[in-house]
């Protein structure tokens, strides 16, 4: 296969890329884990396509030698924290997360010090440094369950997503101190355009991810993590849905319910594809091929930091 290894991936036609990725995956004893927000061709090649919690569990228990994480950096980092003997690679090391970026460790450290009695619950969309400063981690799938296990008289500091935090306060009735972070994709949906779409499709159910703003969530018939949204379109009797989250999820939804109508939640600006995460979409089939070929870029981490971030992650998995 020297031919492929000496040529740029961009020169390969897509079919050859698929064949090569499949061959290399076997040769490397690798597992490809993909988030629902990845390009559809990456989802179709992955061994597992799941939400953040599902992918963390897969990463923890895999017996593959290499984890190829088709997602963003904090997800691949979580895989490394949970399963350090595996080589964890990501197609594009620059695939970050605006939500994780909205919580810089030095500022969060000061915030935490000024609230010493608070139990720190961090959404998994954060850096290893923030995880290391947390008591427990949660995802949008298990957040309510995690919160229910913290003694009621203990004040809670929730970071970094203010939208998810506010939603959880309303849902559980528990007051929390919120870090003021958010996701650039879930902040961009247009209430006006969603309601216009609903007027054109009155039978459609509005379903939304809890990272959306309150003005959007107030119109939702169902709110949940990506996997819960996927299950909902399958189990609910309706035939039309307005899906207010990153549009990559529509691929798996369409596969599960090809007979149903799925409408992507519109962003404020009608001319942009702002309901696609620019970080997630940095990963391409070409980069996935190169990553498997070169086993790079690799996720590496200081062992002290890893151990500090592991404790709250393990607690999350125990409590879920
Ligand atoms: P979940 O897949 O856990 O719902 O998370 C959504 C998300 O924003 C990932 O970046
Ligand atoms: Fe981060 Fe938002 Fe992209 Fe998810 S969709 S990776 S939260 S920026």
mmCIF file of N, CA and C in Angstrom, residues 3 20 40 47 53 63 73 81 93 96 115 128 136 149 151 163 171 199-200 221 225 241 253 256 258 261 266 298 300:
data_model
loop_
_atom_site.group_PDB
_atom_site.id
_atom_site.type_symbol
_atom_site.label_atom_id
_atom_site.label_comp_id
_atom_site.label_asym_id
_atom_site.label_seq_id
_atom_site.Cartn_x
_atom_site.Cartn_y
_atom_site.Cartn_z
ATOM 1 N N UNK A 3 1.621 3.031 -2.354
ATOM 2 C CA UNK A 3 1.015 4.049 -3.213
ATOM 3 C C UNK A 3 0.204 5.047 -2.390
ATOM 4 N N UNK A 20 -9.714 2.236 2.290
ATOM 5 C CA UNK A 20 -8.460 2.356 3.040
ATOM 6 C C UNK A 20 -8.706 2.520 4.542
ATOM 7 N N UNK A 40 -21.910 13.015 7.786
ATOM 8 C CA UNK A 40 -22.605 11.730 7.646
ATOM 9 C C UNK A 40 -21.686 10.600 7.180
ATOM 10 N N UNK A 47 -17.618 2.727 14.183
ATOM 11 C CA UNK A 47 -18.097 1.514 14.860
ATOM 12 C C UNK A 47 -19.245 1.856 15.793
ATOM 13 N N UNK A 53 -22.154 10.682 26.615
ATOM 14 C CA UNK A 53 -22.078 9.658 27.656
ATOM 15 C C UNK A 53 -21.788 8.284 27.039
ATOM 16 N N UNK A 63 -11.675 -2.832 23.838
ATOM 17 C CA UNK A 63 -10.441 -3.622 23.879
ATOM 18 C C UNK A 63 -9.577 -3.372 22.638
ATOM 19 N N UNK A 73 -12.180 17.931 20.765
ATOM 20 C CA UNK A 73 -11.033 17.649 21.629
ATOM 21 C C UNK A 73 -11.422 17.155 23.019
ATOM 22 N N UNK A 81 -8.417 10.094 29.323
ATOM 23 C CA UNK A 81 -8.464 10.110 30.793
ATOM 24 C C UNK A 81 -8.992 8.765 31.294
ATOM 25 N N UNK A 93 -6.747 18.020 15.393
ATOM 26 C CA UNK A 93 -6.473 18.441 16.776
ATOM 27 C C UNK A 93 -7.078 19.815 17.087
ATOM 28 N N UNK A 96 -12.036 22.081 18.484
ATOM 29 C CA UNK A 96 -12.270 22.471 19.880
ATOM 30 C C UNK A 96 -13.749 22.566 20.192
ATOM 31 N N UNK A 115 -16.112 30.348 46.214
ATOM 32 C CA UNK A 115 -17.325 29.618 46.652
ATOM 33 C C UNK A 115 -16.903 28.253 47.209
ATOM 34 N N UNK A 128 -9.856 19.190 30.478
ATOM 35 C CA UNK A 128 -9.400 18.316 31.572
ATOM 36 C C UNK A 128 -9.105 19.135 32.829
ATOM 37 N N UNK A 136 -17.935 16.257 40.355
ATOM 38 C CA UNK A 136 -18.540 15.236 39.500
ATOM 39 C C UNK A 136 -18.796 15.859 38.124
ATOM 40 N N UNK A 149 -28.304 13.014 43.334
ATOM 41 C CA UNK A 149 -27.493 12.276 44.307
ATOM 42 C C UNK A 149 -26.609 13.180 45.167
ATOM 43 N N UNK A 151 -26.438 15.766 48.195
ATOM 44 C CA UNK A 151 -27.299 16.140 49.327
ATOM 45 C C UNK A 151 -27.970 17.491 49.101
ATOM 46 N N UNK A 163 -27.102 27.695 29.866
ATOM 47 C CA UNK A 163 -28.426 27.293 29.345
ATOM 48 C C UNK A 163 -28.846 25.948 29.927
ATOM 49 N N UNK A 171 -36.121 22.314 35.868
ATOM 50 C CA UNK A 171 -36.616 20.934 35.826
ATOM 51 C C UNK A 171 -36.583 20.284 37.214
ATOM 52 N N UNK A 199 -45.571 27.393 11.991
ATOM 53 C CA UNK A 199 -46.814 27.858 11.367
ATOM 54 C C UNK A 199 -47.033 27.129 10.033
ATOM 55 N N UNK A 200 -45.925 26.914 9.325
ATOM 56 C CA UNK A 200 -46.043 26.203 8.040
ATOM 57 C C UNK A 200 -46.275 24.707 8.243
ATOM 58 N N UNK A 221 -41.588 20.735 22.562
ATOM 59 C CA UNK A 221 -42.457 19.658 23.043
ATOM 60 C C UNK A 221 -41.626 18.615 23.781
ATOM 61 N N UNK A 225 -30.905 15.144 25.382
ATOM 62 C CA UNK A 225 -29.580 14.969 24.770
ATOM 63 C C UNK A 225 -29.761 14.441 23.349
ATOM 64 N N UNK A 241 -41.050 16.701 12.647
ATOM 65 C CA UNK A 241 -40.309 17.247 13.797
ATOM 66 C C UNK A 241 -39.435 18.414 13.351
ATOM 67 N N UNK A 253 -31.209 10.260 12.426
ATOM 68 C CA UNK A 253 -32.682 10.301 12.549
ATOM 69 C C UNK A 253 -33.325 9.832 11.247
ATOM 70 N N UNK A 256 -33.204 6.191 10.880
ATOM 71 C CA UNK A 256 -34.129 5.457 11.766
ATOM 72 C C UNK A 256 -35.568 5.616 11.334
ATOM 73 N N UNK A 258 -37.064 6.922 8.070
ATOM 74 C CA UNK A 258 -37.021 7.491 6.723
ATOM 75 C C UNK A 258 -38.377 8.014 6.237
ATOM 76 N N UNK A 261 -40.838 13.345 8.436
ATOM 77 C CA UNK A 261 -40.262 14.609 7.958
ATOM 78 C C UNK A 261 -39.489 15.264 9.095
ATOM 79 N N UNK A 266 -33.858 26.430 12.348
ATOM 80 C CA UNK A 266 -33.123 27.470 11.615
ATOM 81 C C UNK A 266 -32.361 28.438 12.528
ATOM 82 N N UNK A 298 -2.153 12.731 18.089
ATOM 83 C CA UNK A 298 -2.467 11.917 19.269
ATOM 84 C C UNK A 298 -2.789 12.811 20.470
ATOM 85 N N UNK A 300 -2.327 13.494 24.211
ATOM 86 C CA UNK A 300 -1.428 13.143 25.320
ATOM 87 C C UNK A 300 -1.737 14.078 26.483
#
